[in-house]
mmCIF file of C-alpha atoms in Angstrom:
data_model
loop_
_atom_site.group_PDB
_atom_site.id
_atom_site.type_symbol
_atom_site.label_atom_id
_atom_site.label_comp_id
_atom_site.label_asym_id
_atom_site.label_seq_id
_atom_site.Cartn_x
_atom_site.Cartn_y
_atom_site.Cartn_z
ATOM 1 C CA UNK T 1 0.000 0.000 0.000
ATOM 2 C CA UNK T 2 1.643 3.380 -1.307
ATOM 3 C CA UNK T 3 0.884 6.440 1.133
ATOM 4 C CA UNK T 4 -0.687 9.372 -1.346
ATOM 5 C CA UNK T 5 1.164 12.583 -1.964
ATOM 6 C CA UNK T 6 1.356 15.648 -3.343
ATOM 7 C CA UNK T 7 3.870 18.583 -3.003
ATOM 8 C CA UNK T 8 1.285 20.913 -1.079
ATOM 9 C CA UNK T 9 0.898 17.563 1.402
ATOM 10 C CA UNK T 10 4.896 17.742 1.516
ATOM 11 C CA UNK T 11 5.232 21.915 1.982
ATOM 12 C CA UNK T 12 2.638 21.744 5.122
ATOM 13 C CA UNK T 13 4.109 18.271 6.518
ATOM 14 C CA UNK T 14 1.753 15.468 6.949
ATOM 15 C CA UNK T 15 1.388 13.045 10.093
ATOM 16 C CA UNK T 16 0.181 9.403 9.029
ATOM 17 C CA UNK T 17 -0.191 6.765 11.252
ATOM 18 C CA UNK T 18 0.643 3.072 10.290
ATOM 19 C CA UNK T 19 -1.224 0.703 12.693
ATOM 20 C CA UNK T 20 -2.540 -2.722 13.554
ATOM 21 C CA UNK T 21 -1.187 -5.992 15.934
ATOM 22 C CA UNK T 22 2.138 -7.648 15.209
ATOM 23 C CA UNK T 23 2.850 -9.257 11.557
ATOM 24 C CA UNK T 24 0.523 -7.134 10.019
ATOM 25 C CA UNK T 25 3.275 -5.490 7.826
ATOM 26 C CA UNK T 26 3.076 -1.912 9.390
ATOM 27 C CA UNK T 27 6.834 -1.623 9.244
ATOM 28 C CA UNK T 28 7.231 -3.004 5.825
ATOM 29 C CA UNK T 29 4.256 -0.956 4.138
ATOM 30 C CA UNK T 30 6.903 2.657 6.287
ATOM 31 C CA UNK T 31 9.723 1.257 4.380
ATOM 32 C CA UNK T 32 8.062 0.521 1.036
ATOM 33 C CA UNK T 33 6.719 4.103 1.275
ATOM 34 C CA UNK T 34 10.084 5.742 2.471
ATOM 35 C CA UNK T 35 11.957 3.748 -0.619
ATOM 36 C CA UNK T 36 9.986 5.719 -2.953
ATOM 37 C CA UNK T 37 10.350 8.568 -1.335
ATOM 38 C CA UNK T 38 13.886 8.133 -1.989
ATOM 39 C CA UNK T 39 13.753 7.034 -5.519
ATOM 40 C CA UNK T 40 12.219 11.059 -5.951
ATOM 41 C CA UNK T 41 14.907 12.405 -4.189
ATOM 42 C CA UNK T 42 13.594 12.796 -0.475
ATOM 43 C CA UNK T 43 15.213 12.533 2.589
ATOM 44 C CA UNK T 44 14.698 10.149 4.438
ATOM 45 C CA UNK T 45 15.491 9.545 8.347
ATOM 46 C CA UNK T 46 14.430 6.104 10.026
ATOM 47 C CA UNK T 47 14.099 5.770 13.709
ATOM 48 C CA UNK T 48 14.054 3.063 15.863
ATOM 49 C CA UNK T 49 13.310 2.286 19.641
ATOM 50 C CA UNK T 50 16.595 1.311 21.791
ATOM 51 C CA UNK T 51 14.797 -1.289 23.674
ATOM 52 C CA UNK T 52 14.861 -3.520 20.784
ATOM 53 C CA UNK T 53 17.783 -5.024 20.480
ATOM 54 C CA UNK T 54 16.442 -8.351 18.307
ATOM 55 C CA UNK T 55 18.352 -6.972 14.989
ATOM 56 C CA UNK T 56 21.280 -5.111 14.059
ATOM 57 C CA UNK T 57 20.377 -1.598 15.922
ATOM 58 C CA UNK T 58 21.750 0.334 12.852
ATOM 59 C CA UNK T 59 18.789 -0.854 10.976
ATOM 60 C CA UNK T 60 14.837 -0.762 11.344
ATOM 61 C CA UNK T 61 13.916 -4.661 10.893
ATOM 62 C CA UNK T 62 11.171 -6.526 9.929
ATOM 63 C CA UNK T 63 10.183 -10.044 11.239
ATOM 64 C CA UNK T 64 10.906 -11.341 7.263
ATOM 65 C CA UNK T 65 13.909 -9.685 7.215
ATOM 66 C CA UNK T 66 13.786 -6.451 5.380
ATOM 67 C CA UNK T 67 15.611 -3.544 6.824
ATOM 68 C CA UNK T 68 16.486 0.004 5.977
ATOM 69 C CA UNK T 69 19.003 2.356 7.522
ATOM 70 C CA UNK T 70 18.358 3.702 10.928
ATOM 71 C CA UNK T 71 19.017 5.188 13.882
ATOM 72 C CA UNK T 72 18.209 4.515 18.020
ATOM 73 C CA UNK T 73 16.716 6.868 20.159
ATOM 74 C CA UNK T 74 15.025 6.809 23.846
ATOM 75 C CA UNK T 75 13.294 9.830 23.651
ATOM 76 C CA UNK T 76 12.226 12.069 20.286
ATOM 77 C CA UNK T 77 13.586 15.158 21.449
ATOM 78 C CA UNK T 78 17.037 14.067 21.565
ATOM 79 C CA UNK T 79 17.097 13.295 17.755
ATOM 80 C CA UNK T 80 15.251 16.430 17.324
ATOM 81 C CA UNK T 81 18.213 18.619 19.084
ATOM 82 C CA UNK T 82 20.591 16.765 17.402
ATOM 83 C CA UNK T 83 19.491 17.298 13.601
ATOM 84 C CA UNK T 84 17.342 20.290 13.736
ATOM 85 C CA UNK T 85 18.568 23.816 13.306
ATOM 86 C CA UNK T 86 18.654 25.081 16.634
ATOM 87 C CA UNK T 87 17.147 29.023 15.419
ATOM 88 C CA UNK T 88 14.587 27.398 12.955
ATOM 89 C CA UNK T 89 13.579 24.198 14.529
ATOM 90 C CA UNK T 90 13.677 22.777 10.652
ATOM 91 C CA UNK T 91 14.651 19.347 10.333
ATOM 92 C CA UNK T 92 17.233 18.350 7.124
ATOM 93 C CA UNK T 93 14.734 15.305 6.459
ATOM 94 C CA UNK T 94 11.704 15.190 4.353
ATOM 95 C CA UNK T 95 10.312 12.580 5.775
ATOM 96 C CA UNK T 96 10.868 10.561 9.102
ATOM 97 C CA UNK T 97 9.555 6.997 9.777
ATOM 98 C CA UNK T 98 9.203 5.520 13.496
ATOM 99 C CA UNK T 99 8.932 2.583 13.575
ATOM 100 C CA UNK T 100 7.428 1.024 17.076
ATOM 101 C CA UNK T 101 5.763 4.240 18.400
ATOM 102 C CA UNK T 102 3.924 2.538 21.421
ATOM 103 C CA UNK T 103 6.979 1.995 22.943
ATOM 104 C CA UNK T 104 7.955 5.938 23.296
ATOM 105 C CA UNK T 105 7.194 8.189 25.866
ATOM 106 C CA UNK T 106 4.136 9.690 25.107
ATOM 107 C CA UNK T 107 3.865 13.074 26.222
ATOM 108 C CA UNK T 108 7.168 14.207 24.465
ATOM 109 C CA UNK T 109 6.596 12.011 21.197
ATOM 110 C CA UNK T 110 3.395 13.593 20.852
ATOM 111 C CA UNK T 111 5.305 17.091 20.683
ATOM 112 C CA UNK T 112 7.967 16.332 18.519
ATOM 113 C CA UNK T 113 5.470 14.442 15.669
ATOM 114 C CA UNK T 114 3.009 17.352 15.787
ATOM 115 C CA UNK T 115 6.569 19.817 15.835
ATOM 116 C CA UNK T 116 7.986 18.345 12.699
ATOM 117 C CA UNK T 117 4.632 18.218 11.118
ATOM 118 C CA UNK T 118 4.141 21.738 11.356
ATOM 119 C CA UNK T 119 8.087 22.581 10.229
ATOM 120 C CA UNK T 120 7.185 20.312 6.956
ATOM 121 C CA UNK T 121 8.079 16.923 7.730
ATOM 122 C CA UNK T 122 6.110 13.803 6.066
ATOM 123 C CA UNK T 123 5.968 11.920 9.590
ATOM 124 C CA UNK T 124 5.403 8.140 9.187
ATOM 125 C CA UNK T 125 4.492 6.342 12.765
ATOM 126 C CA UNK T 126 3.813 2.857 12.711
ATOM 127 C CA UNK T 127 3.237 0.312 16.103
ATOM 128 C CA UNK T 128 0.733 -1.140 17.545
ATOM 129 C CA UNK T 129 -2.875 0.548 18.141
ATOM 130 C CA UNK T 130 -4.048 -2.279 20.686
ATOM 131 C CA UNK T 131 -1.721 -4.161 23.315
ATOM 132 C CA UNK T 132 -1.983 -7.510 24.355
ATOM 133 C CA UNK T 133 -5.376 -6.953 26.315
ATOM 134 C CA UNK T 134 -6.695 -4.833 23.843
ATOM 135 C CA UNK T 135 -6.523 -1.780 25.280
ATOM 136 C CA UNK T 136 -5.047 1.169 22.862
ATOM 137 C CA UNK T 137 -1.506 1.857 23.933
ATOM 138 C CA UNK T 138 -1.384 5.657 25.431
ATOM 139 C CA UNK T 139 0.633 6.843 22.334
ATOM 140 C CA UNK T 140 -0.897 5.284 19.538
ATOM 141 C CA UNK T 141 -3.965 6.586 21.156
ATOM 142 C CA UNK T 142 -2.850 10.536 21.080
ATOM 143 C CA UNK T 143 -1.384 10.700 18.246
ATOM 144 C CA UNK T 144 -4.427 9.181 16.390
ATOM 145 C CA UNK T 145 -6.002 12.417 17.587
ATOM 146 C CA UNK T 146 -3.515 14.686 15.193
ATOM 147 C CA UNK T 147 -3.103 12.155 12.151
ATOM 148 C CA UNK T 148 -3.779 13.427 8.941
ATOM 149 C CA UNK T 149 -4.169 9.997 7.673
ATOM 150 C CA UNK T 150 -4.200 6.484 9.167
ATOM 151 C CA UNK T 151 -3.964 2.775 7.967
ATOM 152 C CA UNK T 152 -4.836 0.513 9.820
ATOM 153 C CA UNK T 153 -3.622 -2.977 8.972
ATOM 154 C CA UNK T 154 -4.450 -6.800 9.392
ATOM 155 C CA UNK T 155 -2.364 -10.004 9.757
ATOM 156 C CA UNK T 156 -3.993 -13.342 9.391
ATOM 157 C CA UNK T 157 -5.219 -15.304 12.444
ATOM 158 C CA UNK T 158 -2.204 -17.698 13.196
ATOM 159 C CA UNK T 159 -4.611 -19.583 15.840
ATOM 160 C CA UNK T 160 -7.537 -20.663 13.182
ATOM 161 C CA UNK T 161 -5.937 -19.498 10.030
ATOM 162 C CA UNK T 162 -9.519 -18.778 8.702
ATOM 163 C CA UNK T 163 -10.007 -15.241 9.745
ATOM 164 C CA UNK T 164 -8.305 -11.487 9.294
ATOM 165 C CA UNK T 165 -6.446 -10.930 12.534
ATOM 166 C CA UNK T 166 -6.712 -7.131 13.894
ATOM 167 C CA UNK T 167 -5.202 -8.298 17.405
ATOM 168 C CA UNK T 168 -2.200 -9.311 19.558
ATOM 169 C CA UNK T 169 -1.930 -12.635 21.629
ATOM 170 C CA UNK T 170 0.411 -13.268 24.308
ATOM 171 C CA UNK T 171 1.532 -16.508 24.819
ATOM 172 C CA UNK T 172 3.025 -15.751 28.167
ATOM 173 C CA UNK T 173 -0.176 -14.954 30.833
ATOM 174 C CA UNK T 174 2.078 -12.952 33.456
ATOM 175 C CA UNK T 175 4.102 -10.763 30.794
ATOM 176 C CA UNK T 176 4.881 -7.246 31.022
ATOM 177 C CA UNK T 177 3.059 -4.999 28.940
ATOM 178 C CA UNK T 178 6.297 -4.033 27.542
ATOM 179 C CA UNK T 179 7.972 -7.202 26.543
ATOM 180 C CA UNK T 180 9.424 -6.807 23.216
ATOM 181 C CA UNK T 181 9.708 -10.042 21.217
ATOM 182 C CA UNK T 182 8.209 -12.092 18.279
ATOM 183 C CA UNK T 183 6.635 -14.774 17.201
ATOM 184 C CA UNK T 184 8.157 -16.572 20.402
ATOM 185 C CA UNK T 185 6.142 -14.612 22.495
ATOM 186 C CA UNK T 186 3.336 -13.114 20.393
ATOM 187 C CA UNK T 187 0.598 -14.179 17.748
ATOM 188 C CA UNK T 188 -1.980 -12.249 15.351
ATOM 189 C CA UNK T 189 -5.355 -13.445 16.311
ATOM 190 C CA UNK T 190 -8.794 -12.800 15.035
ATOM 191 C CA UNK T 191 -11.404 -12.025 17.525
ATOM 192 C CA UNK T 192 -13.215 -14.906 17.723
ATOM 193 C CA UNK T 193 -10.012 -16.553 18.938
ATOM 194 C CA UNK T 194 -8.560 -14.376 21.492
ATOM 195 C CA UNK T 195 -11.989 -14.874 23.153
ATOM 196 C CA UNK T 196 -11.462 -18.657 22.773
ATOM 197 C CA UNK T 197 -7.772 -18.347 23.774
ATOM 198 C CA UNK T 198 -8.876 -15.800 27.087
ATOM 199 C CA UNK T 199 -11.548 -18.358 28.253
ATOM 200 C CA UNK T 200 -9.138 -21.200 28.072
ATOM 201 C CA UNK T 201 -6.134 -19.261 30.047
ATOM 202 C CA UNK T 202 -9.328 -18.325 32.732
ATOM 203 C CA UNK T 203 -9.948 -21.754 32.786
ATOM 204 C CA UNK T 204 -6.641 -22.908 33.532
ATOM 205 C CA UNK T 205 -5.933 -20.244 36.017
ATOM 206 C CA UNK T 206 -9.209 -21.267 38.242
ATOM 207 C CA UNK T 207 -7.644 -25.079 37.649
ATOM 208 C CA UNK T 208 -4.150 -23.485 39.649
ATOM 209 C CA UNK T 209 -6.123 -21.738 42.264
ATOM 210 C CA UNK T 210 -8.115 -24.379 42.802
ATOM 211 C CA UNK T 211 -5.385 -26.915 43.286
#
């Protein structure tokens, strides 16, 4: 899926939002995009959180294996007062992809998207809308608020394989909310079977307690 352009979108910046649960492609469809921004002559800055440390941290990864440059950050406003130009606030990029935006802090990310909207930037966020109890992550939530455009994308159910899969399963009950993995840790169900998959783990919890 090719994100829609035009050079008035590019002069006045643009925030879309790339979302939907894990192996849905939401990275893949930012770096398809930022490629062709490329191929015209853009510039193009990837970022990528520092808590993930699964692939090479020079590059923003996908779980199939396709990567483009990129850099780490912790917090947005460090790579903002690093490249910007300190009098102007401009940024040297023409459009910036960040990739896993649930994971960021939200107040400040929220600033710095809506910031290098307004200085021009085409600002590509992609993560996660829902986490693994279906409840929208805090950022992902905020900045849907200020998008200019959002996708919001499916995997297929790897419980049933019958059905589109708009959510996240954890495999591990007791996990952390932030517990960055893959397909060892995570599948894309379909609704029908994260209800089926809930009321078994319920089940086998009142099993333990009763024990």
């Amino acid at each position: 899926m090719n994100i829609s352009i035009s050079q008035d979108t590019k002069n006045k910046g643009f925030l879309m939002n790339v979302f939907g649960p894990m192996f849905a492609g939401k990275s893949s469809t930012a770096m398809r995009q930022g490629t062709i921004f490329k191929s015209i002559g853009w510039k193009v800055l990837c970022i990528r959180i520092a808590d993930d440390t699964r692939y090479d941290l020079n590059k923003m990864t996908t779980h199939d294996g396709m990567s483009m440059d990129a850099i780490i950050a912790v917090d947005l406003r460090d790579v903002h007062k690093k490249y910007a130009n300190p009098e102007t606030d401009m940024m040297p990029y023409d459009c910036i992809i960040i990739d896993e935006i649930q994971f960021f802090n939200p107040v400040t990310t929220i600033d710095i998207c809506r910031l290098w909207r307004k200085k021009g930037v085409f600002v590509i966020c992609t993560g996660l809308d829902l986490d693994k109890d279906r409840t929208w992550w805090p950022v992902s939530l905020e900045l849907n608020r200020f998008k200019d455009d959002v996708i919001f994308l499916k995997a297929y159910c790897m419980h049933c394989k019958e059905a589109p899969a708009p959510f996240t399963w954890c495999l591990n009950a007791n996990s952390d909310k932030k517990d960055i993995g893959g397909a060892d840790k995570y599948m894309a169900v379909c609704g029908h079977c994260y209800d089926v998959l809930l009321e078994e783990r319920a089940a086998i919890q009142k099993l333990k307690i009763g024990c």
